[in-house]
Tab-separated table of C-alpha atoms and ligand atoms in Angstrom:
chain	number	residue	atom	x	y	z
A	1	MET	CA	77.957	75.444	100.996
A	2	ASN	CA	81.717	76.183	102.429
A	3	ASP	CA	82.413	74.804	105.756
A	4	PHE	CA	85.899	74.409	105.192
A	5	CYS	CA	86.454	78.287	105.094
A	6	GLY	CA	88.124	80.061	108.457
A	7	ASN	CA	88.909	76.097	109.960
A	8	ASP	CA	91.210	73.847	110.598
A	9	MET	CA	91.973	70.727	108.168
A	10	VAL	CA	93.780	68.381	111.143
A	11	THR	CA	91.454	65.364	111.617
A	12	LEU	CA	88.331	63.785	109.259
A	13	LYS	CA	86.702	62.807	112.339
A	14	GLY	CA	83.259	65.018	112.591
A	15	ILE	CA	83.443	66.060	108.018
A	16	GLU	CA	80.295	65.532	107.213
A	17	LYS	CA	78.364	63.834	103.441
A	18	ASP	CA	78.093	67.051	102.469
A	19	SER	CA	81.712	68.990	102.831
A	20	LEU	CA	83.441	66.023	100.919
A	21	ASP	CA	81.382	66.110	97.803
A	22	PHE	CA	81.400	69.676	98.122
A	23	LEU	CA	85.776	70.040	97.728
A	24	PHE	CA	84.525	66.862	95.170
A	25	ASP	CA	82.997	69.345	92.917
A	26	VAL	CA	85.529	72.470	93.211
A	27	SER	CA	89.005	69.357	92.735
A	28	ARG	CA	87.090	68.517	89.357
A	29	LYS	CA	86.409	72.629	88.104
A	30	MET	CA	90.631	72.520	89.478
A	31	GLU	CA	91.409	69.538	87.528
A	32	GLU	CA	90.493	71.972	85.033
A	33	ILE	CA	93.748	74.323	85.879
A	34	VAL	CA	96.386	71.034	85.927
A	35	ASN	CA	95.492	69.655	82.811
A	36	ALA	CA	96.229	72.715	81.515
A	37	ARG	CA	99.465	72.838	83.282
A	38	THR	CA	98.126	76.407	82.846
A	39	ARG	CA	97.591	78.980	86.571
A	40	ALA	CA	95.160	80.897	87.977
A	41	ASP	CA	95.633	83.817	90.144
A	42	ILE	CA	92.064	83.429	92.705
A	43	LEU	CA	94.925	82.747	95.512
A	44	HIS	CA	97.503	85.358	93.975
A	45	ASP	CA	97.284	87.474	97.647
A	46	LYS	CA	97.931	84.259	99.965
A	47	LEU	CA	101.002	83.122	101.323
A	48	LEU	CA	100.657	79.648	102.529
A	49	GLY	CA	103.556	78.473	105.261
A	50	LEU	CA	105.166	75.065	105.345
A	51	LEU	CA	105.820	74.119	108.996
A	52	PHE	CA	107.825	70.608	107.945
A	53	PHE	CA	109.272	68.604	111.116
A	54	GLN	CA	109.988	65.318	108.467
A	55	VAL	CA	110.828	64.335	105.610
A	56	SER	CA	108.000	64.281	101.960
A	57	THR	CA	108.018	64.761	98.678
A	58	ARG	CA	104.632	64.150	97.379
A	59	THR	CA	103.019	65.802	100.417
A	60	ARG	CA	105.081	69.392	100.489
A	61	ILE	CA	105.531	68.875	96.420
A	62	SER	CA	101.447	68.582	95.631
A	63	PHE	CA	100.939	71.702	98.094
A	64	GLU	CA	103.285	74.464	97.090
A	65	SER	CA	102.799	73.022	92.976
A	66	ALA	CA	98.278	72.931	94.553
A	67	MET	CA	99.573	76.929	96.244
A	68	LYS	CA	101.272	78.330	92.688
A	69	ARG	CA	99.063	76.719	90.415
A	70	LEU	CA	96.575	79.278	92.083
A	71	GLY	CA	98.617	82.680	91.640
A	72	GLY	CA	100.061	81.745	95.827
A	73	ASP	CA	103.106	81.576	97.273
A	74	VAL	CA	104.590	79.566	99.927
A	75	VAL	CA	107.404	80.441	102.472
A	76	GLY	CA	108.519	78.373	105.241
A	77	PHE	CA	111.705	75.576	106.307
A	78	VAL	CA	111.471	71.687	104.881
A	79	ASP	CA	114.054	71.074	107.234
A	80	PRO	CA	113.632	72.048	110.899
A	81	LYS	CA	117.767	71.388	111.312
A	82	THR	CA	117.712	74.670	109.500
A	83	THR	CA	116.336	76.295	111.680
A	84	ARG	CA	116.962	77.615	115.506
A	85	VAL	CA	114.161	74.089	116.302
A	86	GLY	CA	117.092	72.368	115.329
A	87	ASP	CA	119.780	73.738	117.331
A	88	TYR	CA	120.622	74.677	120.420
A	89	TYR	CA	117.710	76.341	121.301
A	90	GLN	CA	115.287	73.845	120.421
A	91	GLU	CA	112.636	76.107	119.908
A	92	SER	CA	108.952	75.147	121.148
A	93	LEU	CA	106.283	74.505	119.156
A	94	HIS	CA	104.639	77.560	120.282
A	95	ASP	CA	107.065	80.339	119.928
A	96	VAL	CA	107.212	78.732	115.533
A	97	ILE	CA	104.285	79.459	115.001
A	98	LYS	CA	103.478	82.409	117.019
A	99	VAL	CA	106.669	83.983	114.513
A	100	MET	CA	104.821	82.229	111.032
A	101	GLU	CA	101.346	82.865	111.513
A	102	ASN	CA	102.589	87.013	110.735
A	103	TYR	CA	104.742	85.455	107.329
A	104	ALA	CA	101.985	83.452	106.100
A	105	ASP	CA	97.781	83.130	105.703
A	106	ILE	CA	97.271	79.884	106.353
A	107	LEU	CA	99.582	77.017	107.153
A	108	LEU	CA	100.451	73.639	106.795
A	109	ILE	CA	102.370	71.161	109.190
A	110	ARG	CA	103.853	67.529	109.261
A	111	HIS	CA	104.906	66.503	112.517
A	112	PRO	CA	106.478	63.089	113.567
A	113	GLN	CA	104.473	63.627	117.060
A	114	ASP	CA	100.765	62.921	117.647
A	115	GLY	CA	97.949	65.490	117.569
A	116	ALA	CA	101.284	68.136	116.686
A	117	PRO	CA	99.429	70.214	114.594
A	118	GLU	CA	95.662	70.543	116.634
A	119	LYS	CA	98.168	71.459	119.360
A	120	ALA	CA	99.517	74.353	117.036
A	121	ALA	CA	95.981	74.788	116.008
A	122	SER	CA	95.195	75.692	118.698
A	123	PHE	CA	97.584	78.749	118.932
A	124	THR	CA	96.825	80.710	116.797
A	125	ASP	CA	93.593	81.791	114.359
A	126	LEU	CA	94.961	81.178	110.922
A	127	PRO	CA	94.158	77.529	110.229
A	128	VAL	CA	96.474	74.839	110.496
A	129	ILE	CA	96.703	72.026	107.546
A	130	ASN	CA	98.045	68.291	109.196
A	131	GLY	CA	99.983	67.101	106.225
A	132	GLY	CA	100.793	63.994	108.633
A	133	ASP	CA	101.197	63.450	112.318
A	134	GLY	CA	103.160	60.725	113.631
A	135	TYR	CA	100.849	57.743	113.730
A	136	ASN	CA	97.471	59.571	114.264
A	137	GLU	CA	96.327	61.538	111.217
A	138	HIS	CA	96.871	62.278	107.523
A	139	PRO	CA	93.464	64.156	106.338
A	140	THR	CA	94.124	65.529	103.021
A	141	GLN	CA	95.699	61.405	101.983
A	142	SER	CA	92.739	60.292	103.281
A	143	LEU	CA	90.407	63.448	101.277
A	144	LEU	CA	92.952	62.478	97.807
A	145	ASP	CA	92.933	59.287	98.796
A	146	ALA	CA	89.025	59.306	98.005
A	147	TYR	CA	89.221	61.605	95.094
A	148	THR	CA	90.420	58.993	93.172
A	149	ILE	CA	88.685	56.539	94.065
A	150	LEU	CA	85.562	58.826	93.076
A	151	ARG	CA	87.429	59.450	89.421
A	152	GLU	CA	88.810	56.289	88.725
A	153	LYS	CA	85.542	53.888	89.342
A	154	GLY	CA	83.204	56.912	89.214
A	155	ARG	CA	80.736	56.365	92.852
A	156	LEU	CA	81.972	56.893	96.427
A	157	ASP	CA	79.254	54.025	97.583
A	158	ASP	CA	78.615	50.508	97.233
A	159	LEU	CA	82.327	49.344	97.119
A	160	HIS	CA	84.210	46.596	99.337
A	161	VAL	CA	87.527	47.732	99.472
A	162	ALA	CA	90.456	46.392	101.138
A	163	MET	CA	93.027	47.858	103.170
A	164	VAL	CA	96.362	46.157	103.325
A	165	GLY	CA	100.002	46.626	105.269
A	166	ASP	CA	100.120	47.445	109.119
A	167	MET	CA	96.411	49.451	110.171
A	168	ASN	CA	99.068	51.106	112.882
A	169	MET	CA	99.781	53.930	109.470
A	170	ARG	CA	98.587	57.784	109.375
A	171	VAL	CA	97.994	56.829	105.880
A	172	MET	CA	95.767	53.839	107.109
A	173	HIS	CA	93.219	56.020	109.856
A	174	GLY	CA	91.210	58.415	107.957
A	175	LEU	CA	90.165	56.665	104.379
A	176	PRO	CA	87.415	54.260	106.885
A	177	ILE	CA	85.622	57.746	107.946
A	178	ILE	CA	85.656	58.778	104.731
A	179	PHE	CA	84.020	55.808	103.277
A	180	GLY	CA	81.602	55.555	106.282
A	181	GLN	CA	79.625	58.788	104.821
A	182	TYR	CA	78.875	57.096	102.025
A	183	ARG	CA	78.108	52.574	101.331
A	184	THR	CA	81.159	51.621	100.820
A	185	LYS	CA	83.077	48.348	103.552
A	186	VAL	CA	86.401	47.720	104.051
A	187	THR	CA	87.844	44.805	104.950
A	188	PHE	CA	91.381	45.487	106.966
A	189	VAL	CA	93.350	42.828	106.231
A	190	SER	CA	97.075	42.489	107.889
A	191	PRO	CA	99.444	40.446	109.595
A	192	ALA	CA	97.685	39.472	113.453
A	193	ASN	CA	100.577	41.773	115.202
A	194	ARG	CA	98.936	45.286	112.457
A	195	THR	CA	96.136	45.114	113.513
A	196	MET	CA	93.618	48.607	113.617
A	197	PRO	CA	93.507	50.441	116.937
A	198	GLU	CA	91.076	50.385	118.717
A	199	ALA	CA	90.819	53.601	118.988
A	200	TRP	CA	89.963	53.622	115.567
A	201	LEU	CA	87.587	51.101	115.059
A	202	ASN	CA	85.826	53.032	117.703
A	203	GLU	CA	85.984	55.870	115.522
A	204	PHE	CA	84.672	54.131	112.305
A	205	ASP	CA	81.739	52.820	114.853
A	206	ARG	CA	80.891	55.720	115.238
A	207	VAL	CA	80.126	56.979	111.993
A	208	ASN	CA	78.959	53.855	111.010
A	209	LEU	CA	81.518	52.729	108.614
A	210	GLU	CA	80.614	48.314	107.723
A	211	TRP	CA	84.446	47.255	108.297
A	212	ASN	CA	86.034	43.635	108.391
A	213	GLU	CA	89.218	42.283	109.383
A	214	GLN	CA	91.360	39.285	108.340
A	215	ASN	CA	95.356	38.135	108.410
A	216	GLU	CA	95.220	37.378	104.731
A	217	ILE	CA	93.556	38.923	100.846
A	218	ASP	CA	92.268	35.880	98.482
A	219	SER	CA	89.480	34.325	100.033
A	220	ILE	CA	87.868	38.079	98.921
A	221	LEU	CA	89.872	38.833	95.886
A	222	ASP	CA	86.899	38.285	93.824
A	223	ASP	CA	84.491	40.686	95.599
A	224	ILE	CA	86.852	43.326	95.859
A	225	ASP	CA	86.543	46.971	93.481
A	226	VAL	CA	89.494	49.141	95.291
A	227	ILE	CA	92.893	47.778	97.270
A	228	TYR	CA	94.735	50.052	98.847
A	229	LEU	CA	98.307	49.645	99.898
A	230	MET	CA	100.855	49.750	102.250
A	231	GLY	CA	104.120	48.038	104.213
A	232	THR	CA	103.534	45.498	106.402
A	233	GLU	CA	106.670	46.730	108.593
A	234	THR	CA	106.449	50.223	109.748
A	235	PRO	CA	109.232	52.336	109.014
A	236	SER	CA	111.589	54.502	110.795
A	237	TYR	CA	109.868	58.704	110.581
A	238	SER	CA	112.531	59.941	111.419
A	239	LYS	CA	115.384	57.683	110.127
A	240	GLY	CA	116.872	57.097	107.609
A	241	LYS	CA	117.694	53.033	106.395
A	242	THR	CA	121.222	53.678	106.630
A	243	GLU	CA	120.669	55.343	109.966
A	244	ALA	CA	118.457	53.032	111.034
A	245	GLY	CA	120.960	50.325	111.000
A	246	SER	CA	118.997	47.702	109.220
A	247	ASP	CA	117.649	47.077	105.998
A	248	MET	CA	114.414	47.041	105.319
A	249	THR	CA	112.142	43.632	106.618
A	250	LEU	CA	110.337	42.679	103.026
A	251	THR	CA	107.288	42.049	102.969
A	252	PRO	CA	105.284	38.759	103.860
A	253	LYS	CA	104.105	37.033	100.465
A	254	PRO	CA	100.047	37.555	101.471
A	255	TYR	CA	99.728	41.081	101.660
A	256	ILE	CA	102.832	41.699	98.060
A	257	ILE	CA	100.163	42.750	95.817
A	258	ASP	CA	101.271	41.001	92.462
A	259	GLN	CA	100.285	40.345	89.221
A	260	GLU	CA	99.730	36.576	89.990
A	261	LYS	CA	97.301	38.607	92.607
A	262	LEU	CA	95.220	40.831	90.473
A	263	ILE	CA	94.739	38.061	87.919
A	264	LYS	CA	92.753	36.396	90.363
A	265	GLY	CA	90.695	39.878	91.331
A	266	LYS	CA	87.938	41.262	88.963
A	267	LYS	CA	88.740	42.701	86.032
A	268	ASP	CA	88.401	46.799	86.684
A	269	ILE	CA	89.666	46.020	90.556
A	270	ILE	CA	92.529	49.241	91.228
A	271	VAL	CA	94.985	49.176	93.592
A	272	LEU	CA	95.761	52.899	95.216
A	273	HIS	CA	99.181	53.194	96.910
A	274	PRO	CA	100.217	56.671	99.048
A	275	LEU	CA	103.276	56.329	98.252
A	276	PRO	CA	106.477	55.542	98.880
A	277	ARG	CA	106.532	52.108	98.172
A	278	THR	CA	109.045	49.529	99.345
A	279	ASP	CA	108.337	45.835	98.699
A	280	GLU	CA	105.113	45.168	98.283
A	281	LEU	CA	103.925	46.785	95.426
A	282	PRO	CA	106.152	45.273	92.822
A	283	MET	CA	107.242	47.263	89.560
A	284	GLU	CA	105.470	44.513	87.344
A	285	VAL	CA	101.532	46.476	88.313
A	286	ASP	CA	102.638	49.545	87.811
A	287	SER	CA	102.206	48.116	83.471
A	288	THR	CA	98.609	46.017	84.683
A	289	GLU	CA	95.612	48.259	83.786
A	290	ALA	CA	94.840	48.380	88.010
A	291	ALA	CA	97.826	50.292	88.589
A	292	ARG	CA	96.222	53.695	89.627
A	293	TYR	CA	98.889	55.295	91.810
A	294	PHE	CA	100.826	57.800	90.572
A	295	VAL	CA	97.004	59.080	88.628
A	296	GLN	CA	96.685	59.775	92.462
A	297	THR	CA	99.167	61.869	93.115
A	298	LYS	CA	97.767	64.183	90.361
A	299	TYR	CA	94.522	64.505	92.157
A	300	GLY	CA	96.444	65.932	94.835
A	301	VAL	CA	97.690	68.486	93.912
A	302	VAL	CA	93.569	69.299	92.383
A	303	LEU	CA	91.933	68.004	95.705
A	304	ARG	CA	95.195	70.040	97.175
A	305	MET	CA	94.144	73.243	95.262
A	306	ALA	CA	90.481	73.241	96.247
A	307	LEU	CA	91.132	72.430	100.250
A	308	LEU	CA	93.896	75.951	100.046
A	309	ALA	CA	90.779	77.739	97.952
A	310	LEU	CA	87.948	76.993	100.176
A	311	MET	CA	89.852	77.217	103.541
A	312	LEU	CA	90.861	81.093	102.658
A	313	GLY	CA	87.267	81.371	101.881
A	314	LYS	CA	88.339	82.028	97.488
A	315	GLU	CA	85.405	79.892	95.797
A	316	PRO	CA	86.000	79.268	92.864
B	1	LIG	N1	102.138	60.031	100.529
B	1	LIG	C1	102.505	60.933	101.545
B	1	LIG	O1	102.412	61.377	102.857
B	1	LIG	O2	104.285	60.916	100.979
B	1	LIG	P1	105.412	61.467	101.050
B	1	LIG	O3	105.455	61.274	102.641
B	1	LIG	O4	106.531	61.669	100.451
B	1	LIG	O5	104.888	63.049	101.245
């Protein structure tokens, strides 16, 4: 059953296994369109409204690709400085949503403030997608991460996943909620000052996730099926490296996944990363069997095609 039709996708809290399995089944069908490098006309009469209050490479472009692969189109802004949000008026989120709802059929919002997409959804009856909000959540990233694991490992049950990096990052929060619906165990690997916030651990308990925390990965590498990697140093979401006035801090060695570490792991271990990367994932890993972070971006398109079609009530 299509539980996505007409609803928002602002959080994964409360999502159920049946809905996930259904979304992943539809994603698999969408792969045929992408693999054939063709386009369908399922969404030929629909427009996706982009509201990017923060920059993006993958989220924005993969959603644009997904919409256009299905025959739809996109309108909107990719930099608020080019709109009245960024000038003297500093137009409010409320007013921007009330205007954009007349220009599009579904809205995708990325915002530096936690909770902004949920707030946006309260201003409109259109379905709203969270493209990443502050340090809160990035639900479609987590969905595509889970779909990548499903496709590359053949299952989402009975795995042991190491999530490595800064647990404050928004990509770290939705994926364990998905794992809670399956029998997958998670170990959060981070420095002591980058551990998973208590509120999220409580969410994971609510979905009966089996989780552990530790500050190094070496002692469990021989039991890990999937490494989900991020840096340990949180970059500014609003400033560039030069603008921020400092060089990116180097990742401490325990949190760098390089060839030397992967050799100690299982033969079929895989590495996912939402990208962009810094030094936690050296380019030497790209040529290993474990690297899955570029095919992950392809799965991002198919998962987002499925999500757009289902949210707009156009089940293929
Ligand atoms: N993974 C991800 O969200 O990338 P972007 O910031 O480029 O969208």
